[in-house]
Short mmCIF file of C-alpha atoms in Angstrom, two decimals:
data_model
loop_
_atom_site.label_atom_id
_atom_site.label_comp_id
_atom_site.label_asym_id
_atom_site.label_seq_id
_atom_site.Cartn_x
_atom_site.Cartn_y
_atom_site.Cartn_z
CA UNK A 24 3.07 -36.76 22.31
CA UNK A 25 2.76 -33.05 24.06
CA UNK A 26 2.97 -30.10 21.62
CA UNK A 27 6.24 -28.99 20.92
CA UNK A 28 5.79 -25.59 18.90
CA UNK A 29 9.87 -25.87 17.80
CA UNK A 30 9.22 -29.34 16.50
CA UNK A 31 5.75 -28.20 14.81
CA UNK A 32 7.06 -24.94 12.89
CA UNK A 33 10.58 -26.93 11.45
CA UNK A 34 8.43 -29.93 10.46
CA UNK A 35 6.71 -27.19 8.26
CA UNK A 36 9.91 -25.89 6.67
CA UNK A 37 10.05 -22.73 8.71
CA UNK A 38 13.69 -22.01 9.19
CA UNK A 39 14.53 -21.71 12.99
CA UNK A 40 18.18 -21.69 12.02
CA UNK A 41 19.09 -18.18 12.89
CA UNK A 42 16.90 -17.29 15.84
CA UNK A 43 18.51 -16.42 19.49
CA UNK A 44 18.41 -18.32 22.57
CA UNK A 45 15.78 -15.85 23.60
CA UNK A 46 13.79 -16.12 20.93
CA UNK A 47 13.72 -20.08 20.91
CA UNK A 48 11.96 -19.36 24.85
CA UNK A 49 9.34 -17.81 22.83
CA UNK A 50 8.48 -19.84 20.13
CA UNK A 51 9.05 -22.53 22.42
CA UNK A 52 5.76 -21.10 24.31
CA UNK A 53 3.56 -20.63 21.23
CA UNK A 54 0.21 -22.06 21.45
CA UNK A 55 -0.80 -24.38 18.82
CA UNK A 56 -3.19 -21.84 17.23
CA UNK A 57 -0.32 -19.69 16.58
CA UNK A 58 2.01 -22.08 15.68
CA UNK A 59 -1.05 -22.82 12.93
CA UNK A 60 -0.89 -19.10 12.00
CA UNK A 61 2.85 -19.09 11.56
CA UNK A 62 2.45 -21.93 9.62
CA UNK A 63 -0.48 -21.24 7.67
CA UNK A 64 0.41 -17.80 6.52
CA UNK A 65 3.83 -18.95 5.20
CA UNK A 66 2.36 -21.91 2.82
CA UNK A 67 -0.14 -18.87 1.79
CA UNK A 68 3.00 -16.67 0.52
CA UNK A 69 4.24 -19.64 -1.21
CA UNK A 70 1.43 -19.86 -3.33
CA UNK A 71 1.48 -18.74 -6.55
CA UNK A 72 -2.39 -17.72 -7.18
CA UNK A 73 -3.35 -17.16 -3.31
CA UNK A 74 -6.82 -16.30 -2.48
CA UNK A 75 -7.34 -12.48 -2.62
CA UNK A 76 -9.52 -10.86 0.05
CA UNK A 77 -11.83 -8.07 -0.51
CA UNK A 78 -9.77 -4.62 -0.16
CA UNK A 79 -11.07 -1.87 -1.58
CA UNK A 80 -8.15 0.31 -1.69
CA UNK A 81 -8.95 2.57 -4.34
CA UNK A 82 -5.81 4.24 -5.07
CA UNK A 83 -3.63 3.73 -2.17
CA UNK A 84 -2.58 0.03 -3.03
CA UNK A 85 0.88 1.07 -1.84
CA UNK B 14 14.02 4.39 -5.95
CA UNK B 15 12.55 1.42 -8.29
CA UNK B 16 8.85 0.58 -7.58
CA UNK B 17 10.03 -3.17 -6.56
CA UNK B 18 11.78 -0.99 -3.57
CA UNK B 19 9.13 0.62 -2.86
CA UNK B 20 6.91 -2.06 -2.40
CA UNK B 21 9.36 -4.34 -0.90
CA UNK B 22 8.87 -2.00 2.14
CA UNK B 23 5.28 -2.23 2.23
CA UNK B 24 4.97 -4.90 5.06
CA UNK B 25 7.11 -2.94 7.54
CA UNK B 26 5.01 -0.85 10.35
CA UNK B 27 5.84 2.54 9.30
CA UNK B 28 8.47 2.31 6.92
CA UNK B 29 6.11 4.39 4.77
CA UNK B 30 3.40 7.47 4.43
CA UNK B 31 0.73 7.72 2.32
CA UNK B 32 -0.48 11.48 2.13
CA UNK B 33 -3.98 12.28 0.28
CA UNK B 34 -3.12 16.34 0.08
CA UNK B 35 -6.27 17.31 -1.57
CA UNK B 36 -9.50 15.41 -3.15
CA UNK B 37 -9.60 17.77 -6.24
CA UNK B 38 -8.86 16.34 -9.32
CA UNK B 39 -9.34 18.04 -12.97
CA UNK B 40 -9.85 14.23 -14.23
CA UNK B 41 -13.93 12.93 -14.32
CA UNK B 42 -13.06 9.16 -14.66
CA UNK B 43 -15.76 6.91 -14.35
CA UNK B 44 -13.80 5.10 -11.98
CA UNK B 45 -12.39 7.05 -9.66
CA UNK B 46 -12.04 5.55 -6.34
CA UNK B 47 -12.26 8.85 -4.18
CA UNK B 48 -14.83 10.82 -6.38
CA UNK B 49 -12.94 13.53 -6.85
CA UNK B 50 -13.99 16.56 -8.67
CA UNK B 51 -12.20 19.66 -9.22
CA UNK B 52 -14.75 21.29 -6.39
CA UNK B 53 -13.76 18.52 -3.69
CA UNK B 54 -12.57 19.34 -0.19
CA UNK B 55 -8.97 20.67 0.31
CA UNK B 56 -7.61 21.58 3.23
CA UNK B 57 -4.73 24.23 4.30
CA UNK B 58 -0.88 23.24 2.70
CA UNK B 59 0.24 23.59 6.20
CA UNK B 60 -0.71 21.10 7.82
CA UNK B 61 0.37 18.97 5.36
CA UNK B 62 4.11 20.95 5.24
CA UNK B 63 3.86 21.33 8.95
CA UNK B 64 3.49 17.64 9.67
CA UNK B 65 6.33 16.38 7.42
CA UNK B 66 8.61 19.05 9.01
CA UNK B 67 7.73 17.03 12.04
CA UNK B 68 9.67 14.19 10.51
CA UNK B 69 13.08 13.67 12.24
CA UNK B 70 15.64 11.85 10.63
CA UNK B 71 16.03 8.87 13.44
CA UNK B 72 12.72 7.58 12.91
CA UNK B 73 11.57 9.03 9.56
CA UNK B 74 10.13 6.77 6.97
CA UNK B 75 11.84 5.07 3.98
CA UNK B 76 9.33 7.04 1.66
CA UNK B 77 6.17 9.18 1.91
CA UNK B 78 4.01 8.61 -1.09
CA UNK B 79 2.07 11.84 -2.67
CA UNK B 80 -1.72 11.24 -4.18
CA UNK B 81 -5.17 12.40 -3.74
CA UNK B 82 -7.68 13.30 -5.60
CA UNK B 83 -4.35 14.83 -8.01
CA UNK B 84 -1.47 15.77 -5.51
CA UNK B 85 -0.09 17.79 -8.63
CA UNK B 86 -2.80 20.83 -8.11
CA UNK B 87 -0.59 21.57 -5.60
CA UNK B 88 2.98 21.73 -6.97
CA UNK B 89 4.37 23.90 -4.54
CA UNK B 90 3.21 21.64 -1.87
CA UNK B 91 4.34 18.98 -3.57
CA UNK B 92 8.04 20.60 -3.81
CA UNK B 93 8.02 21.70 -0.56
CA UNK B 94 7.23 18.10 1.13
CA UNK B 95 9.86 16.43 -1.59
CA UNK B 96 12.38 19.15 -0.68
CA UNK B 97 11.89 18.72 3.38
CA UNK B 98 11.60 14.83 3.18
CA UNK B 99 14.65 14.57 0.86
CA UNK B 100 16.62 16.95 3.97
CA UNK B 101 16.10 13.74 6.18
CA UNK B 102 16.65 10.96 4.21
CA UNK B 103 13.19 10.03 3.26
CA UNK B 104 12.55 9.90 -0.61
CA UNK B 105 9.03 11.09 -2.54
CA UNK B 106 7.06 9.33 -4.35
CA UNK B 107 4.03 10.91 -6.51
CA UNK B 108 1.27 8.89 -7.81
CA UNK B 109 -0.61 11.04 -10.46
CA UNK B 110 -2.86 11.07 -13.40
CA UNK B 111 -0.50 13.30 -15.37
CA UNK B 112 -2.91 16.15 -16.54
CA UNK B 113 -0.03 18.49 -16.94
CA UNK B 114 2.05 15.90 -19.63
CA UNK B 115 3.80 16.25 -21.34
CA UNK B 116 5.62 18.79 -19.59
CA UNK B 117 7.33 18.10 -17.18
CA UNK B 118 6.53 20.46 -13.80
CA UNK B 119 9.68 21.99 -11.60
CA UNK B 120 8.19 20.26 -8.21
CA UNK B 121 9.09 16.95 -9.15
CA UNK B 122 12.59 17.99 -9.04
CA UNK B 123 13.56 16.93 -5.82
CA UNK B 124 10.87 13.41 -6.11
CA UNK B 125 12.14 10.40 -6.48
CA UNK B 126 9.67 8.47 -8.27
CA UNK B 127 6.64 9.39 -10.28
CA UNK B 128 3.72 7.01 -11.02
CA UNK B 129 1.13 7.39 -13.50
CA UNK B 130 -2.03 5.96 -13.68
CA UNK B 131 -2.79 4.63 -17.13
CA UNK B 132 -6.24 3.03 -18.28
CA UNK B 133 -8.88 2.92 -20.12
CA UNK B 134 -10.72 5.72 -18.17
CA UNK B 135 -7.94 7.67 -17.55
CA UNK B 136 -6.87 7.68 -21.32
CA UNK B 137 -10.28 9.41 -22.05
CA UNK B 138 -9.17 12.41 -20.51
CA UNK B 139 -5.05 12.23 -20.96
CA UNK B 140 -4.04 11.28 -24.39
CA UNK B 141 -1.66 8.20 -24.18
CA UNK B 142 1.27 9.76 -26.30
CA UNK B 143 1.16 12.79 -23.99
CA UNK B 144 1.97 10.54 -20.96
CA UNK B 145 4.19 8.17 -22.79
CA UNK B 146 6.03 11.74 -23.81
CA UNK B 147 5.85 12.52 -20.08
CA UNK B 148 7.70 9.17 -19.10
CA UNK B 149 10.19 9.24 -21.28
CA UNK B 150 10.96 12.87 -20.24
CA UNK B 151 11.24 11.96 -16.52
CA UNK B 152 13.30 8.76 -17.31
CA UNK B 153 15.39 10.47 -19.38
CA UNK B 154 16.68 13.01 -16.67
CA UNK B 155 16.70 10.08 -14.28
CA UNK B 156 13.95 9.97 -12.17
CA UNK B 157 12.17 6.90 -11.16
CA UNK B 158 9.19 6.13 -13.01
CA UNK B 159 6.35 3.20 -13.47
CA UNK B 160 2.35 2.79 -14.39
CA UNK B 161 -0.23 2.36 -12.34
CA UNK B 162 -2.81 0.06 -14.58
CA UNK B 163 -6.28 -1.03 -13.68
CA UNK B 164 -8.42 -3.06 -15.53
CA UNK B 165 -11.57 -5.37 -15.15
CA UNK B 166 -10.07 -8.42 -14.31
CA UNK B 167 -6.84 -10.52 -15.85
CA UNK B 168 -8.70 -11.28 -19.49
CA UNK B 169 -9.87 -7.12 -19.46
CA UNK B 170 -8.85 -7.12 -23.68
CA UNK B 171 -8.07 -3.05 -23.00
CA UNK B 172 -5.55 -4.12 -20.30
CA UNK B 173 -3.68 -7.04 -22.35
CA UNK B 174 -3.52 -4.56 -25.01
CA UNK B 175 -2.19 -1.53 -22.85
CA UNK B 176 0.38 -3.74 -20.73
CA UNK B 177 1.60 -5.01 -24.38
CA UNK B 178 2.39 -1.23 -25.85
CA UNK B 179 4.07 -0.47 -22.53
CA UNK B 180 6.45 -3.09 -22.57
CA UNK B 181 7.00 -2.40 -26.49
CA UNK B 182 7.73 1.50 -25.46
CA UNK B 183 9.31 1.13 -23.09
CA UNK B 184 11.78 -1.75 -23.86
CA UNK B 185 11.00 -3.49 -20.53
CA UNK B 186 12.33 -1.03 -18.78
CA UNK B 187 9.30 0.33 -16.92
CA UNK B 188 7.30 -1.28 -14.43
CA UNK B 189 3.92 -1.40 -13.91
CA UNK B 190 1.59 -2.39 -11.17
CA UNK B 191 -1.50 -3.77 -12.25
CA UNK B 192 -4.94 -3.61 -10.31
CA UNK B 193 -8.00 -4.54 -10.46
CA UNK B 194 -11.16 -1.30 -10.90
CA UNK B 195 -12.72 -1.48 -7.56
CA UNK B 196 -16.28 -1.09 -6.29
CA UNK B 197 -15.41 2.43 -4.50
CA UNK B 198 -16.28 5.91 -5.26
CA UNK B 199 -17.65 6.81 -8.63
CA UNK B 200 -17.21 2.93 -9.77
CA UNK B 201 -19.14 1.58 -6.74
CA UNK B 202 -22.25 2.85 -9.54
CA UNK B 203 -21.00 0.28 -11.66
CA UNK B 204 -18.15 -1.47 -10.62
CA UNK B 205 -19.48 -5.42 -9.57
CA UNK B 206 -18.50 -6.21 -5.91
CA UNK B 207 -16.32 -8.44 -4.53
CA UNK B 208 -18.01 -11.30 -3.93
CA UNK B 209 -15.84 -13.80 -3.03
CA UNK B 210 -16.07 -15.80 0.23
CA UNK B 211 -13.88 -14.55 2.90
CA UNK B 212 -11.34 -17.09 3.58
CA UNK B 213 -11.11 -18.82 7.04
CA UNK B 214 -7.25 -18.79 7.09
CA UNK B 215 -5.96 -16.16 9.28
CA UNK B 216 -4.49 -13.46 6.75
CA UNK B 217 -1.48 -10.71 8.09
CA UNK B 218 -3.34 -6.90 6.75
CA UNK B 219 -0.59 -5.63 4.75
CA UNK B 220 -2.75 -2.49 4.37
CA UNK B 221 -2.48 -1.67 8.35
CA UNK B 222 0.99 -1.07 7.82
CA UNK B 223 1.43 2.51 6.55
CA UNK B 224 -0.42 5.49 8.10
CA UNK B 225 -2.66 7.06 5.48
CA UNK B 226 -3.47 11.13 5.95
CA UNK B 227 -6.91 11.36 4.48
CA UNK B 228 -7.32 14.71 2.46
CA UNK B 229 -8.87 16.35 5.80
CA UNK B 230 -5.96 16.09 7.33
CA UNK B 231 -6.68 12.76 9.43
CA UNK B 232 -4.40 9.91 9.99
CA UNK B 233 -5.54 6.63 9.84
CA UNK B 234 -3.87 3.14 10.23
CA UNK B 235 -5.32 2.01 6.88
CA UNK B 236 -5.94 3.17 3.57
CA UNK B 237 -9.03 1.54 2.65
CA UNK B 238 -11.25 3.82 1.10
CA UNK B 239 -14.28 3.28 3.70
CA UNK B 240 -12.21 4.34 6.28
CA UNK B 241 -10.89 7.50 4.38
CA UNK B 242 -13.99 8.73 3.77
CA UNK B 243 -16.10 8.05 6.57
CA UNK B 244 -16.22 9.76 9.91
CA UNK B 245 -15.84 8.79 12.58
CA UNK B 246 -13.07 6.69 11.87
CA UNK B 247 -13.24 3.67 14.30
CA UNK B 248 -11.39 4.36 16.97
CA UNK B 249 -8.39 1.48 16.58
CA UNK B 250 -7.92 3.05 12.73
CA UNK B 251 -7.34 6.50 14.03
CA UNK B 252 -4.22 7.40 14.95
CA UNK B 253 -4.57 11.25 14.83
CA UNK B 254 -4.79 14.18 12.88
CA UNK B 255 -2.11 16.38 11.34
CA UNK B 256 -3.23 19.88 13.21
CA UNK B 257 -2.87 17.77 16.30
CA UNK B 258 -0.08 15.49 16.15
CA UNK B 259 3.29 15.02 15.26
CA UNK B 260 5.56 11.94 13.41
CA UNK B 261 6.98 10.19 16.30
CA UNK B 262 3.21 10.25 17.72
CA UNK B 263 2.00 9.18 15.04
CA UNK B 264 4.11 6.34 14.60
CA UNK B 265 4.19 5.35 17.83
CA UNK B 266 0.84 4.38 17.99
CA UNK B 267 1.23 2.56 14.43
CA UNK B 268 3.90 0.85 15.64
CA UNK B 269 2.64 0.09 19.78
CA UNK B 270 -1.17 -0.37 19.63
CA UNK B 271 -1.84 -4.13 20.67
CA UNK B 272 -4.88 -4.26 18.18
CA UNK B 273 -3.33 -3.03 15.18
CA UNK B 274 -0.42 -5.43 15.84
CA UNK B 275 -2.29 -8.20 15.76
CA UNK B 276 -4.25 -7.12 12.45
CA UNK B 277 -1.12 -6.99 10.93
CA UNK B 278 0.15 -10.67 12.21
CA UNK B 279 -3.20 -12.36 11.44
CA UNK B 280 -6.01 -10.23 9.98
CA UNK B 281 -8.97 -8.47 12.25
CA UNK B 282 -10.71 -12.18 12.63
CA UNK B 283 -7.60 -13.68 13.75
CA UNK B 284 -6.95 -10.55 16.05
CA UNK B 285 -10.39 -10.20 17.65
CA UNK B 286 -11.92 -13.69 17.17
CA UNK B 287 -14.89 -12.24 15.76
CA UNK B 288 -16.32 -12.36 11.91
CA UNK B 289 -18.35 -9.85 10.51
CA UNK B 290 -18.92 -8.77 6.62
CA UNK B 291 -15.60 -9.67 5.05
CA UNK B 292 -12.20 -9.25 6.01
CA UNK B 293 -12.61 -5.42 5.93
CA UNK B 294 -15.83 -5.26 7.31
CA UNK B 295 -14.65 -7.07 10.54
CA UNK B 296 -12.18 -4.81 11.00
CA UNK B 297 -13.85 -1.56 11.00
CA UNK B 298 -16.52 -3.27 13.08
CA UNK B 299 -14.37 -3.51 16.28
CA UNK B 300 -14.82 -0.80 18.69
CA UNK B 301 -12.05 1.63 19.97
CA UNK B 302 -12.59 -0.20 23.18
CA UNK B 303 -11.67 -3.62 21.30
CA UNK B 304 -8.31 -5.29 22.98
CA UNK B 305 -6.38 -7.77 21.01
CA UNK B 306 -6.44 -11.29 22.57
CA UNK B 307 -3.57 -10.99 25.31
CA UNK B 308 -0.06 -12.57 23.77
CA UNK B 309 2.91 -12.82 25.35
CA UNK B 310 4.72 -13.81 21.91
CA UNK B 311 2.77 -10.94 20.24
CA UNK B 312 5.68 -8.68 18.99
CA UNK B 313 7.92 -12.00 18.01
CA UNK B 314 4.55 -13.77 15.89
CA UNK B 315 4.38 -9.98 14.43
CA UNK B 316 8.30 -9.97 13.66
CA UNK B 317 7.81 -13.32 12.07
CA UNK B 318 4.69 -12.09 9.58
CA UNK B 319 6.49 -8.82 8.49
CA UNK B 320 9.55 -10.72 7.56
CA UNK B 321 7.61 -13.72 5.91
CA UNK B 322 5.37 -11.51 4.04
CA UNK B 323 9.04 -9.29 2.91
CA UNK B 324 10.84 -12.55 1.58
CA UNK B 325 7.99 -13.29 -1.11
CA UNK B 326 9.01 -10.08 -2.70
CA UNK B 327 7.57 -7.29 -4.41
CA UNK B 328 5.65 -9.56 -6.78
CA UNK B 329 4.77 -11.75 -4.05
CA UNK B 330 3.19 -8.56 -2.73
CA UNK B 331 1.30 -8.33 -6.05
CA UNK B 332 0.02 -11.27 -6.09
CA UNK B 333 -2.07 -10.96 -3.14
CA UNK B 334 -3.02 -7.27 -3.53
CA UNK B 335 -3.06 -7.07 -6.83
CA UNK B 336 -3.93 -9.10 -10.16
CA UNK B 337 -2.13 -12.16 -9.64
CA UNK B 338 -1.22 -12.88 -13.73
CA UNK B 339 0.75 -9.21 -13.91
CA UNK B 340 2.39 -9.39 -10.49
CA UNK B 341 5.72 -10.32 -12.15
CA UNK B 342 5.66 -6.79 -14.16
CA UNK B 343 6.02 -4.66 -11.25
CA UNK B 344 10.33 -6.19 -11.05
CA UNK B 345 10.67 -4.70 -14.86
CA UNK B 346 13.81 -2.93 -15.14
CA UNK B 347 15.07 -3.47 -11.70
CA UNK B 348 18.05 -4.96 -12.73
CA UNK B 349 19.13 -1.47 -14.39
CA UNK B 350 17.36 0.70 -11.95
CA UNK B 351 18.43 -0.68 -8.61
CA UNK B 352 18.15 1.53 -5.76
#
C-alpha cells in the first residue's frame, strides 16, 4: 500500500478536521519521517511523565 | 497576567523577551545559575531602554520578562522598560530574589507580574516571612504574583516542605513553578549532572522560542546558560546585539531563519541529522554555516509543533521543562486570576 501521510497522521488521532484545502496539499506531501515526527511528538505531549532532556536553563526557564 | 498565561505563550516564536539587564546580584547563593556577584558585568541602561523603545506595537511581544543577575538593582530601568512596554501593549514581568522585601519598590508599578525565587539557598539570605510579607503586599494591590522554587529533585524534603507552607499561606491562590537546581554557574561545583541518555525521539526546543538579551547586551535565540555566557555565540544562536539592532530585526530572524525553525519543530538532531553531546550540546555544535535539511512543508510541520506543544497547557509545559510531580501547581489560582 503507498504511503499516504493523511491516512498515517488520522490513524494516529491527529485531528485533520479543521485544516484548508491548501494545507491538506501539504500534509498530503509529508515524507514519512515527518509524518513520524508529527506523530511522535504529539504521543510525547500526551504523556504524563515524558522524558526530560538535559537543559540547563539556569534561571530563564520561561 | 497569571503565570499559566505566561507560560501558555512560551511555545510561540517571539511571543516573548527575556532580558538579563545586569549580572549583579547582592544574593551569594550557592546555586546560582549565572554566578552573579554584586561586582559582575553591567552594561549601559540604554541599550536596554533604547531597544525596548524599538518595540512597535504591530509586532511587539505578548510580554518581556525582567531578570539577571537581580533586575531590581536597577529600578529605574526596570520602570522605565515596564512603563514603555505597557505604552504598546506588551506587559512586564520581573523575576527576582526579593532583597528589597518587604517593601514594596515604586518600579513595579507599572509590572504586571512579579516572581520570586524561593528556596533553600535563597532563604539563607532573604528571610521567608519578609518575602511572604512582600507577596501578600503585591497581591493585595493587585499585581500578579507566583514562586519560582528549585529543589534537588521531586523527594528534595526542603521542597515538599516549602511547596506545603505556600499553599497553606497562600490559600491556593499562588502559583508556583517548580525546578529542578541545575549543574550551571556556582552549582556546576556541586550540582550532579544530568546524566540521562539523550532520547532518540525527535524533541520540538521550546527554549529556541524567545530571544534572550544576555547581560552584555547580546541577543541570542536561546536561553541556555552555555550560550549566555560564552562568546562567541554560535552563529545560528545569535541573532544580534542591542547597540546594533532593533525589534522587528530581531524578530525577524527568530521568526525566518530555516535552522532555528527546524530546532523548534524537531530538536537540533532532528534539524541537522547530526548527534553530538546531548540535546544541547548538538545544538551549539552546528556551525553558522549549518542549513536545515531543505523542507518544503517546513513552516506548516513548525505550525503544527507550536500548536501541539500550546494545547498540553501550561502544566504540560511543566512537565517537560520542569519537575514533572509539581507541574500541576503552576494553574493555582487561575480560576480567580484569569487574564
Amino acid at each position: 500500500m503507498p504511503f499516504d501521510a493523511v491516512r498515517e497522521l488520522t490513524e494516529a488521532g491527529l485531528d485533520l478536521q479543521v485544516i484548508s484545502e491548501e494545507q491538506r496539499t501539504i500534509v498530503a506531501g509529508l515524507s514519512p519521517e515527518e509524518v513520524a515526527m508529527l506523530i511522535s511528538i504529539h504521543e510525547q505531549l500526551l504523556e504524563t511523565d515524558p522524558e526530560v532532556e538535559a537543559h540547563i536553563i539556569g534561571g530563564l526557564l520561561f | 497576567m497569571h503565570l499559566a498565561d505566561m507560560l501558555a505563550l512560551r511555545p510561540v516564536p517571539a511571543a516573548g523577551l527575556l532580558m538579563a539587564i545586569t549580572r549583579r546580584c547582592p544574593l551569594t547563593c550557592a546555586h546560582c545559575s549565572t554566578n552573579s556577584l554584586l561586582t559582575s558585568e553591567e552594561h549601559p541602561a540604554e541599550w536596554f531602554s533604547g531597544f525596548v523603545g524599538t518595540i512597535g506595537r504591530e509586532d511587539r511581544p505578548e510580554l518581556i520578562m525582567l531578570t539577571g543577575g537581580e533586575p531590581m538593582l536597577r529600578p529605574r530601568l526596570v520602570g522605565a522598560i515596564a512603563s514603555a512596554a505597557r505604552g504598546v501593549g506588551t506587559r512586564t514581568m520581573v523575576l527576582t530574589g526579593g532583597f528589597f522585601a518587604p517593601r514594596v519598590p515604586s518600579a513595579l508599578e507599572d509590572v504586571a507580574h512579579v516572581s520570586v525565587s524561593l528556596d533553600v539557598f535563597h532563604q539563607r539570605e532573604v528571610p521567608r516571612e519578609n518575602v511572604f510579607r512582600l507577596v501578600h503586599l503585591l497581591a493585595e494591590r493587585g499585581t500578579a504574583v507566583s514562586f519560582h522554587l528549585v529543589g534537588t529533585g521531586p523527594g528534595d524534603p526542603y521542597l515538599t516542605e516549602l511547596i506545603g507552607t505556600v499553599r497553606r499561606e497562600f490559600r491556593d491562590e499562588v502559583p508556583m513553578l517548580v525546578g529542578r537546581v541545575q549543574a550551571a554557574g556556582r552549582a556546576r561545583a556541586w550540582a550532579p549532572a544530568d546524566e540521562r541518555a539523550p532520547s532518540e525521539r525527535p524533541r520540538p526546543c521550546t527554549m529556541a522560542a524567545w530571544p534572550t538579551v544576555s547581560p552584555d547586551g547580546t541577543v541570542t535565540a536561546c536561553c541556555n546558560q552555555d550560550v549566555l555566557d560564552h562568546r562567541p555565540v554560535p552563529g545560528h544562536l545569535r541573532l544580534g546585539h542591542l547597540s546594533t539592532d532593533d525589534w522587528r530585526s530581531i524578530r525577524t530572524s527568530c521568526l525566518t531563519s530555516p535552522l532555528l525553525r527546524a530546532i523548534r519543530t524537531g530538536g537540533p538532531r532532528w534539524a541537522s541529522g547530526r548527534s553530538e553531546d546531548g540535546y544541547c550540546g548538538t545544538c551549539r555544535a552546528l556551525g553558522a554555516e549549518e542549513a536545515a535539511r531543505p523542507r518544503p512543508a517546513a513552516a506548516y510541520l513548525e505550525q503544527q509543533v507550536v500548536h501541539a506543544q500550546v494545547g498540553a497547557g501550561p502544566a504540560g509545559f511543566m512537565r517537560r521543562y520542569g519537575e514533572a510531580r509539581f507541574a500541576e501547581l503552576v494553574m493555582l489560582g487561575r480560576e480567580t486570576h484569569a487574564v
